[in-house]
Short mmCIF file of C-alpha atoms (C1' of nucleotides) in Angstrom, two decimals:
data_model
loop_
_atom_site.label_atom_id
_atom_site.label_comp_id
_atom_site.label_asym_id
_atom_site.label_seq_id
_atom_site.Cartn_x
_atom_site.Cartn_y
_atom_site.Cartn_z
CA MET J 1 77.92 77.07 109.30
CA GLY J 2 79.95 76.90 106.66
CA ASN J 3 77.87 76.59 103.78
CA LYS J 4 78.04 80.44 103.44
CA GLU J 5 81.73 80.46 103.57
CA ILE J 6 81.80 77.88 100.87
CA GLN J 7 79.48 79.93 98.41
CA GLU J 8 81.57 82.81 99.54
CA GLN J 9 84.69 81.29 98.70
CA ARG J 10 83.55 80.33 95.57
CA ILE J 11 82.82 83.89 94.25
CA LYS J 12 85.85 84.83 95.30
CA SER J 13 87.59 82.45 93.65
CA TYR J 14 86.17 83.39 89.99
CA PHE J 15 87.36 86.99 90.97
CA ILE J 16 90.75 85.28 91.18
CA GLU J 17 90.89 82.91 89.03
CA ALA J 18 89.35 85.89 86.53
CA THR J 19 92.15 88.15 87.39
CA LYS J 20 95.00 85.33 86.95
CA GLU J 21 93.47 84.49 83.39
CA ILE J 22 93.74 88.23 82.59
CA LEU J 23 97.49 88.23 84.33
CA LYS J 24 98.93 85.28 82.11
CA GLY J 25 97.97 86.87 78.77
CA GLU J 26 97.15 90.35 78.41
CA GLY J 27 99.44 91.43 81.40
CA LEU J 28 98.90 93.98 84.98
CA LYS J 29 98.70 96.58 81.96
CA SER J 30 95.22 95.82 81.03
CA LEU J 31 93.94 94.60 84.08
CA SER J 32 91.19 96.45 85.94
CA VAL J 33 88.08 96.21 87.77
CA ARG J 34 85.55 96.43 85.27
CA ASN J 35 87.21 93.79 82.57
CA ILE J 36 87.71 91.34 85.80
CA ALA J 37 84.02 91.79 86.88
CA GLU J 38 83.23 91.24 82.99
CA ARG J 39 85.26 88.02 82.88
CA ALA J 40 83.53 87.02 86.29
CA GLY J 41 80.50 87.71 85.06
CA TYR J 42 79.18 89.89 87.79
CA SER J 43 79.47 93.62 88.20
CA TYR J 44 82.62 95.49 89.25
CA ALA J 45 81.05 97.11 92.34
CA THR J 46 80.56 93.09 93.74
CA LEU J 47 84.29 92.72 93.53
CA TYR J 48 84.07 95.33 96.36
CA ASN J 49 81.81 92.74 98.08
CA TYR J 50 84.29 89.67 98.39
CA PHE J 51 87.71 91.58 98.03
CA LYS J 52 88.54 95.18 100.06
CA ASP J 53 90.26 97.04 96.58
CA VAL J 54 91.55 95.60 93.34
CA LYS J 55 95.39 95.11 95.18
CA ASP J 56 93.89 92.78 98.09
CA LEU J 57 92.89 90.54 95.14
CA ILE J 58 95.60 90.82 92.47
CA PHE J 59 97.63 89.50 96.07
CA GLU J 60 95.46 86.45 96.14
CA CYS J 61 96.78 85.68 92.80
CA VAL J 62 100.17 86.19 93.95
CA VAL J 63 99.76 82.96 95.85
CA ASP J 64 98.91 80.84 93.56
CA PHE J 65 101.28 81.45 91.21
CA HIS J 66 103.53 81.55 93.11
CA GLU J 67 102.51 77.25 94.00
CA GLU J 68 102.31 77.04 90.04
CA CYS J 69 105.59 78.64 90.08
CA GLU J 70 107.27 76.01 92.61
CA GLU J 71 105.77 73.01 91.06
CA PHE J 72 107.25 73.79 87.53
CA VAL J 73 110.71 74.83 89.14
CA LYS J 74 110.06 71.07 90.70
CA THR J 75 109.12 68.83 88.28
CA GLU J 76 111.39 70.63 85.30
CA THR J 77 114.26 69.80 87.99
CA LYS J 78 113.20 66.58 89.45
CA LYS J 79 115.87 64.71 87.39
CA SER J 80 119.33 66.72 87.70
CA GLN J 81 121.70 65.94 90.47
CA SER J 82 122.55 67.07 93.66
CA GLY J 83 125.14 70.18 92.99
CA PRO J 84 125.28 73.09 91.91
CA GLY J 85 124.41 72.00 88.59
CA LYS J 86 120.94 71.90 90.46
CA ILE J 87 120.79 74.94 91.60
CA LYS J 88 121.96 76.18 87.56
CA ALA J 89 118.85 73.98 86.64
CA ILE J 90 115.85 75.47 89.25
CA ALA J 91 117.30 78.81 88.49
CA LYS J 92 116.95 78.38 84.52
CA ALA J 93 113.66 76.98 85.48
CA TYR J 94 112.70 80.14 87.57
CA VAL J 95 113.62 82.40 84.54
CA LYS J 96 111.44 79.59 82.37
CA TYR J 97 108.48 80.07 84.55
CA PHE J 98 108.60 84.38 83.99
CA ILE J 99 109.26 84.29 80.44
CA GLN J 100 106.62 82.21 80.28
CA TYR J 101 104.26 85.16 82.15
CA PRO J 102 106.21 88.34 81.63
CA GLY J 103 103.00 89.02 82.90
CA ILE J 104 103.56 87.75 86.50
CA PHE J 105 107.22 88.97 86.92
CA GLU J 106 105.67 92.40 86.68
CA LEU J 107 103.38 91.69 89.37
CA PHE J 108 105.91 89.57 91.70
CA PHE J 109 108.41 93.01 91.52
CA LEU J 110 107.96 95.99 89.64
CA GLU J 111 104.84 96.42 90.91
CA LYS J 112 104.46 99.00 94.01
CA THR J 113 103.56 97.56 97.54
CA THR J 114 104.97 99.57 99.63
CA GLU J 115 101.72 100.59 100.91
CA LEU J 116 99.92 97.30 101.95
CA ALA J 117 102.01 97.07 105.41
CA ASN J 118 99.36 94.16 105.89
CA LYS J 119 100.86 92.18 103.09
CA GLN J 120 104.25 92.49 104.79
CA PRO J 121 104.32 87.66 104.44
CA THR J 122 103.78 87.96 100.94
CA ILE J 123 105.98 89.81 99.82
CA LYS J 124 108.66 88.11 101.73
CA LEU J 125 107.65 85.49 99.78
CA ILE J 126 108.26 86.82 96.61
CA TYR J 127 112.06 87.47 97.42
CA SER J 128 113.38 84.49 99.26
CA PHE J 129 111.37 82.84 97.12
CA LEU J 130 115.14 81.32 95.13
CA ASP J 131 116.42 80.74 98.21
CA LYS J 132 113.62 78.31 99.24
CA LEU J 133 113.92 75.98 96.14
CA SER J 134 117.53 76.03 96.07
CA GLU J 135 117.78 75.89 99.83
CA ASP J 136 118.08 71.96 100.01
CA GLU J 137 121.14 72.11 97.54
CA TRP J 138 122.99 74.70 99.15
CA GLU J 139 123.08 73.19 101.54
CA TYR J 140 124.06 69.80 99.93
CA CYS J 141 126.95 72.04 98.53
CA ILE J 142 128.36 73.68 101.81
CA LYS J 143 128.34 69.98 103.39
CA THR J 144 130.05 68.38 100.86
CA LYS J 145 132.35 71.20 101.03
CA ILE J 146 132.15 71.85 97.60
CA VAL J 147 131.22 75.08 98.97
CA SER J 148 131.98 77.42 102.13
CA ALA J 149 129.14 77.82 104.21
CA ALA J 150 130.10 82.31 104.09
CA ASP J 151 131.12 82.23 99.77
CA ALA J 152 127.17 80.36 99.80
CA SER J 153 125.75 82.87 101.48
CA ILE J 154 127.30 85.21 99.18
CA MET J 155 126.50 83.31 96.05
CA LYS J 156 123.27 82.64 96.68
CA ASP J 157 122.54 86.40 96.56
CA THR J 158 124.71 87.16 93.54
CA VAL J 159 122.30 83.98 92.11
CA HIS J 160 119.53 85.86 92.75
CA TYR J 161 120.00 89.43 92.21
CA ALA J 162 121.75 88.60 88.93
CA ILE J 163 118.92 86.57 87.61
CA ILE J 164 115.83 89.29 88.61
CA GLY J 165 118.37 91.79 86.57
CA MET J 166 118.70 90.73 83.47
CA LEU J 167 114.91 89.20 83.49
CA LEU J 168 114.22 93.22 84.59
CA PHE J 169 116.40 93.89 81.08
CA TYR J 170 114.85 91.91 78.98
CA ILE J 171 111.27 91.95 79.61
CA ASN J 172 111.15 95.37 80.43
CA ARG J 173 113.56 96.70 77.78
CA ARG J 174 113.95 93.65 75.29
CA GLU J 175 118.18 93.53 75.90
CA PRO J 176 119.05 91.37 74.66
CA GLY J 177 117.50 91.67 71.62
CA THR J 178 116.61 87.99 71.27
CA TYR J 179 115.30 85.17 74.15
CA LYS J 180 118.55 82.89 72.33
CA GLU J 181 120.71 85.73 73.44
CA PHE J 182 119.68 86.04 76.61
CA PHE J 183 119.09 82.60 77.94
CA GLU J 184 122.79 82.02 76.37
CA LYS J 185 123.81 85.11 78.66
CA ILE J 186 121.66 83.56 81.62
CA GLU J 187 123.95 80.29 80.92
CA THR J 188 127.17 82.28 81.25
CA GLN J 189 125.99 84.46 84.17
CA LEU J 190 125.60 81.85 86.43
CA ASN J 191 128.56 79.66 85.01
CA TYR J 192 130.62 82.33 86.54
CA ILE J 193 128.90 83.34 89.80
CA LEU J 194 128.59 79.54 90.68
CA LYS J 195 131.80 78.81 89.29
CA VAL J 196 131.34 75.95 86.76
CA LYS J 197 132.83 74.01 83.97
CA MET S 1 114.18 132.82 62.66
CA GLY S 2 115.87 131.56 65.58
CA ASN S 3 113.58 133.26 67.97
CA LYS S 4 109.92 131.52 67.63
CA GLU S 5 112.41 128.14 68.66
CA ILE S 6 114.37 130.01 71.26
CA GLN S 7 110.87 130.98 72.68
CA GLU S 8 109.46 127.63 72.58
CA GLN S 9 112.67 125.54 74.12
CA ARG S 10 112.27 128.14 76.80
CA ILE S 11 108.50 126.36 77.75
CA LYS S 12 109.61 123.13 76.91
CA SER S 13 112.06 123.78 79.61
CA TYR S 14 109.37 124.88 81.93
CA PHE S 15 107.34 121.58 81.47
CA ILE S 16 110.79 119.69 81.71
CA GLU S 17 112.32 121.52 85.30
CA ALA S 18 108.49 121.23 86.03
CA THR S 19 108.48 117.06 85.61
CA LYS S 20 111.86 116.45 86.81
CA GLU S 21 110.57 118.30 90.65
CA ILE S 22 107.56 116.29 90.85
CA LEU S 23 109.73 112.51 89.53
CA LYS S 24 112.59 113.63 92.01
CA GLY S 25 110.44 114.72 94.65
CA GLU S 26 107.02 112.53 95.02
CA GLY S 27 108.18 109.82 91.61
CA LEU S 28 106.70 108.54 88.99
CA LYS S 29 103.14 108.05 90.90
CA SER S 30 102.12 111.27 91.84
CA LEU S 31 103.47 112.98 87.76
CA SER S 32 99.93 114.08 85.64
CA VAL S 33 99.19 116.32 83.00
CA ARG S 34 97.37 118.24 85.29
CA ASN S 35 100.19 118.13 87.47
CA ILE S 36 102.64 119.19 85.49
CA ALA S 37 101.59 121.98 84.16
CA GLU S 38 99.91 123.45 87.38
CA ARG S 39 103.35 124.14 88.72
CA ALA S 40 104.90 125.00 85.15
CA GLY S 41 102.15 127.51 85.00
CA TYR S 42 100.26 126.29 82.62
CA SER S 43 96.98 124.63 81.51
CA TYR S 44 97.35 120.76 80.69
CA ALA S 45 96.39 121.36 77.29
CA THR S 46 99.11 124.09 76.27
CA LEU S 47 101.86 120.54 77.13
CA TYR S 48 100.32 118.80 73.72
CA ASN S 49 101.75 122.15 71.87
CA TYR S 50 104.73 121.49 72.30
CA PHE S 51 105.00 117.55 73.33
CA LYS S 52 103.10 114.50 71.40
CA ASP S 53 102.13 113.41 74.55
CA VAL S 54 103.93 112.83 78.54
CA LYS S 55 105.50 110.21 77.21
CA ASP S 56 107.81 112.24 74.93
CA LEU S 57 108.05 114.72 78.08
CA ILE S 58 109.55 111.91 80.23
CA PHE S 59 112.18 110.91 77.60
CA GLU S 60 113.19 114.24 77.55
CA CYS S 61 113.57 114.49 81.38
CA VAL S 62 115.42 111.13 80.88
CA VAL S 63 118.30 112.54 79.00
CA ASP S 64 118.63 115.27 81.70
CA PHE S 65 119.35 112.64 84.56
CA HIS S 66 121.10 110.67 82.60
CA GLU S 67 123.69 113.92 82.50
CA GLU S 68 123.43 114.65 85.79
CA CYS S 69 123.95 110.95 86.84
CA GLU S 70 127.05 110.62 85.02
CA GLU S 71 128.21 113.90 86.39
CA PHE S 72 127.40 112.42 89.93
CA VAL S 73 129.43 109.43 89.81
CA LYS S 74 132.85 111.60 88.06
CA THR S 75 132.94 113.92 90.90
CA GLU S 76 132.42 111.15 93.42
CA THR S 77 135.31 109.29 92.05
CA LYS S 78 137.72 111.27 91.15
CA LYS S 79 140.17 110.71 93.83
CA SER S 80 140.03 107.10 93.01
CA GLN S 81 142.94 105.31 90.89
CA SER S 82 142.52 103.11 88.40
CA GLY S 83 142.20 99.15 88.54
CA PRO S 84 139.24 97.10 90.42
CA GLY S 85 139.18 99.37 93.31
CA LYS S 86 137.49 102.42 90.98
CA ILE S 87 135.09 100.00 89.01
CA LYS S 88 133.56 99.10 92.52
CA ALA S 89 133.83 103.10 93.68
CA ILE S 90 131.64 104.28 90.02
CA ALA S 91 129.02 101.57 90.30
CA LYS S 92 128.65 102.48 94.34
CA ALA S 93 127.86 105.85 93.14
CA TYR S 94 125.45 104.82 90.27
CA VAL S 95 124.41 103.34 93.63
CA LYS S 96 123.73 106.06 95.61
CA TYR S 97 122.32 108.16 92.70
CA PHE S 98 119.27 106.30 92.16
CA ILE S 99 119.38 105.98 96.11
CA GLN S 100 118.57 109.67 96.74
CA TYR S 101 116.37 109.39 94.36
CA PRO S 102 114.26 106.31 93.80
CA GLY S 103 111.97 108.04 90.98
CA ILE S 104 114.78 107.92 88.85
CA PHE S 105 115.56 104.26 88.97
CA GLU S 106 111.73 103.57 88.74
CA LEU S 107 111.83 105.81 85.29
CA PHE S 108 115.14 104.48 84.27
CA PHE S 109 114.27 100.14 84.76
CA LEU S 110 110.44 100.08 86.07
CA GLU S 111 108.40 102.31 83.28
CA LYS S 112 107.16 100.19 80.22
CA THR S 113 108.19 101.53 77.91
CA THR S 114 108.17 98.67 74.85
CA GLU S 115 105.43 101.28 72.64
CA LEU S 116 108.09 103.76 72.25
CA ALA S 117 109.95 102.49 68.76
CA ASN S 118 110.93 105.25 68.64
CA LYS S 119 112.83 105.97 71.67
CA GLN S 120 114.97 103.25 71.69
CA PRO S 121 118.39 105.07 71.52
CA THR S 122 117.17 106.27 74.52
CA ILE S 123 116.40 103.34 76.25
CA LYS S 124 119.56 101.79 74.80
CA LEU S 125 120.98 104.89 76.56
CA ILE S 126 120.04 103.81 80.00
CA TYR S 127 120.46 99.62 80.18
CA SER S 128 124.63 100.81 78.55
CA PHE S 129 124.58 103.15 80.94
CA LEU S 130 126.89 102.26 84.02
CA ASP S 131 128.57 99.68 80.64
CA LYS S 132 130.05 103.51 79.55
CA LEU S 133 130.67 105.30 83.19
CA SER S 134 132.85 101.88 83.77
CA GLU S 135 134.95 100.94 80.85
CA ASP S 136 137.83 102.86 80.65
CA GLU S 137 138.47 100.79 83.64
CA TRP S 138 137.87 97.74 82.52
CA GLU S 139 140.25 98.30 79.68
CA TYR S 140 143.10 99.50 82.33
CA CYS S 141 142.20 96.17 83.93
CA ILE S 142 142.55 94.17 80.22
CA LYS S 143 145.96 95.74 79.70
CA THR S 144 147.74 95.47 83.31
CA LYS S 145 146.31 91.64 83.22
CA ILE S 146 144.11 91.88 85.98
CA VAL S 147 141.63 90.44 84.53
CA SER S 148 141.42 88.72 80.98
CA ALA S 149 139.22 90.28 78.83
CA ALA S 150 137.50 87.07 78.60
CA ASP S 151 136.80 87.68 82.43
CA ALA S 152 136.25 91.11 82.04
CA SER S 153 132.97 90.76 79.53
CA ILE S 154 130.88 88.55 82.51
CA MET S 155 131.81 90.48 85.50
CA LYS S 156 130.66 94.29 83.98
CA ASP S 157 127.50 92.19 83.02
CA THR S 158 126.85 90.56 86.70
CA VAL S 159 128.57 93.83 88.75
CA HIS S 160 125.64 95.53 86.69
CA TYR S 161 122.48 93.18 86.39
CA ALA S 162 123.50 92.31 90.45
CA ILE S 163 123.44 96.46 91.14
CA ILE S 164 120.09 96.53 89.45
CA GLY S 165 118.31 93.61 91.28
CA MET S 166 119.86 95.16 94.67
CA LEU S 167 118.14 98.08 93.88
CA LEU S 168 114.73 97.34 92.67
CA PHE S 169 115.04 95.47 95.79
CA TYR S 170 115.29 98.12 97.62
CA ILE S 171 113.51 100.43 96.45
CA ASN S 172 110.17 98.37 95.58
CA ARG S 173 110.67 95.52 97.75
CA ARG S 174 112.18 97.40 101.15
CA GLU S 175 115.07 94.29 101.00
CA PRO S 176 117.24 94.55 103.45
CA GLY S 177 115.61 96.44 105.47
CA THR S 178 117.65 99.14 106.62
CA TYR S 179 120.20 101.13 104.04
CA LYS S 180 123.09 100.17 106.68
CA GLU S 181 122.43 96.71 105.20
CA PHE S 182 122.03 97.17 101.90
CA PHE S 183 124.60 98.75 101.83
CA GLU S 184 126.74 96.44 103.58
CA LYS S 185 125.49 93.59 100.88
CA ILE S 186 126.43 95.67 97.88
CA GLU S 187 129.62 96.00 99.43
CA THR S 188 129.99 92.13 99.90
CA GLN S 189 128.31 91.40 96.02
CA LEU S 190 131.00 93.58 94.36
CA ASN S 191 133.98 92.10 96.54
CA TYR S 192 132.53 88.78 95.64
CA ILE S 193 131.78 89.61 91.65
CA LEU S 194 134.76 91.45 91.11
CA LYS S 195 137.02 88.97 92.97
CA VAL S 196 138.20 91.96 95.40
CA LYS S 197 139.66 91.81 98.85
"C1'" DT O 1 92.65 150.11 63.97
"C1'" DT O 2 91.52 145.34 61.95
"C1'" DA O 3 92.27 141.83 60.49
"C1'" DT O 4 94.86 136.87 60.12
"C1'" DA O 5 97.78 133.93 62.76
"C1'" DT O 6 99.66 131.92 67.19
"C1'" DA O 7 99.33 130.81 71.71
"C1'" DT O 8 96.63 129.03 75.15
"C1'" DT O 9 91.85 127.32 77.29
"C1'" DT O 10 88.31 125.88 78.65
"C1'" DA O 11 85.09 121.40 77.85
"C1'" DA O 12 84.55 116.98 76.51
"C1'" DC O 13 85.17 112.14 76.18
"C1'" DA O 14 86.66 107.69 77.67
"C1'" DG O 15 89.36 105.76 80.51
"C1'" DT O 16 90.61 104.20 85.82
"C1'" DG O 17 89.20 102.77 90.77
"C1'" DT O 18 85.50 103.66 94.49
"C1'" DT O 19 81.57 104.36 97.24
"C1'" DA O 20 76.66 105.12 97.65
"C1'" DA O 21 72.16 104.79 96.81
"C1'" DT O 22 68.88 101.46 94.57
"C1'" DA O 23 67.30 97.29 92.90
"C1'" DT O 24 67.20 91.81 93.28
"C1'" DA O 25 67.59 87.58 95.18
"C1'" DA O 26 67.17 84.61 99.12
"C1'" DT O 27 65.54 83.52 103.67
"C1'" DG O 28 62.77 84.04 107.70
"C1'" DA O 29 57.95 83.85 110.76
"C1'" DA O 30 52.73 84.53 110.21
"C1'" DT T 1 51.77 80.85 100.32
"C1'" DT T 2 52.82 85.89 101.77
"C1'" DC T 3 55.04 89.06 104.10
"C1'" DA T 4 58.89 91.21 106.57
"C1'" DT T 5 63.17 91.26 107.19
"C1'" DT T 6 68.21 90.47 105.03
"C1'" DA T 7 71.50 89.92 102.43
"C1'" DT T 8 73.79 89.93 97.93
"C1'" DA T 9 74.16 92.63 93.02
"C1'" DT T 10 74.20 96.54 89.93
"C1'" DT T 11 73.52 101.05 88.73
"C1'" DA T 12 74.53 105.55 89.53
"C1'" DA T 13 78.28 108.64 90.76
"C1'" DC T 14 82.30 111.17 92.07
"C1'" DA T 15 87.51 111.75 91.76
"C1'" DC T 16 91.04 110.62 88.89
"C1'" DT T 17 93.44 109.84 84.95
"C1'" DG T 18 95.37 111.04 79.13
"C1'" DT T 19 94.08 113.14 75.49
"C1'" DT T 20 91.58 116.52 71.53
"C1'" DA T 21 88.27 119.67 69.57
"C1'" DA T 22 86.32 123.90 70.00
"C1'" DA T 23 86.52 128.61 71.67
"C1'" DT T 24 88.52 131.88 73.70
"C1'" DA T 25 93.13 135.13 74.28
"C1'" DT T 26 97.07 137.28 72.85
"C1'" DA T 27 100.26 138.75 68.98
"C1'" DT T 28 101.23 140.38 64.79
"C1'" DA T 29 100.99 142.03 59.74
"C1'" DA T 30 98.15 145.20 57.40
#
DNA sequence: TTATATATTTAACAGTGTTAATATAATGAA
DNA sequence: TTCATTATATTAACACTGTTAAATATATAA
């Protein structure tokens, strides 16, 4: 019967919600099993009845954040009209999401996950995410001959790599020193890579 | 008298060498105070007579690795003649160094260091390092009108951000799956950003 | 040699993730 | 309802982590 599974899923969600709150707030560094369990209203060992280990729990959050980010980017860029401008808008919204939640950036890109072989699809989801968000726009640019398919393939990667690099420096190394400077640099970089303006 | 200081520096170096060995081998994850001390031939508490804390010790390693990387890049690119080709060669050597020692990449870019206000110069050293390695070549390109000063400033950043992004994906997320693919991508990206070939 | 100063180590504390044993709650049958 | 069984939750413990205070060993000076 499904009642057991519904209840089980419900308790799992308490742990997941607690973990997501901590990740969005204090970040990965202040995440601990006892911390999560306290917020979820259970003892720390109870967590292991519902998750293999804490990594398992954390990776369930990844999927949720992923969906949240996708929705954020879509609503943020809804009014942009197709073309390189929209690709820029998508990239900027993507950046904004991680600036809002640096803990999620940490989780997505900085945390060691190589030992989680079974979670490989989730990892793939992360690094192909920006591509997925902007693939329609790239196709549009190719079809309308704004850019060649070969160039598009390279530019798509450049945008992604450069953005992650900038986020890494800004979030982890405070460079540039202010958000204003950072976002201007994002703008400059996107303009250069996408050859706009 | 300087004898005391020489001896003190000598013992410090034992800890530093031990830490460097672990970082180059097993990496940051298997670095611990007891681990370091054992390899240095001292008890774990002795470390605190020579370093404020373990972060202090680790940051002394950063300076050493920095010098080692600089030398590696210089010998690797000695025969390249000035111009965009040499900038490419420098970037590729820079990448090779971190591929050889992923633990050092972790240490330089992934480790949280925001709470170390006094070490700010060291942090600045890290993120301005590639710029420093290639600044002469950029000046050359500007003087010989290969590129404008304005473009050079942007391209310099793009190269750096994109390379760090690619290293992050490859080292931390195993994307692309093979070194061959990874290095081909480095080549492709550099060619696009630097407008060569 | 003895007294003092210095250097090193051991013991302890407050954390971490995880597991085994125990206690509690829910469920079934008599 | 009462008892036995099962499922779930909690406490205790283990092996780690970085760090500090007290105890010990070593070197220096009188």
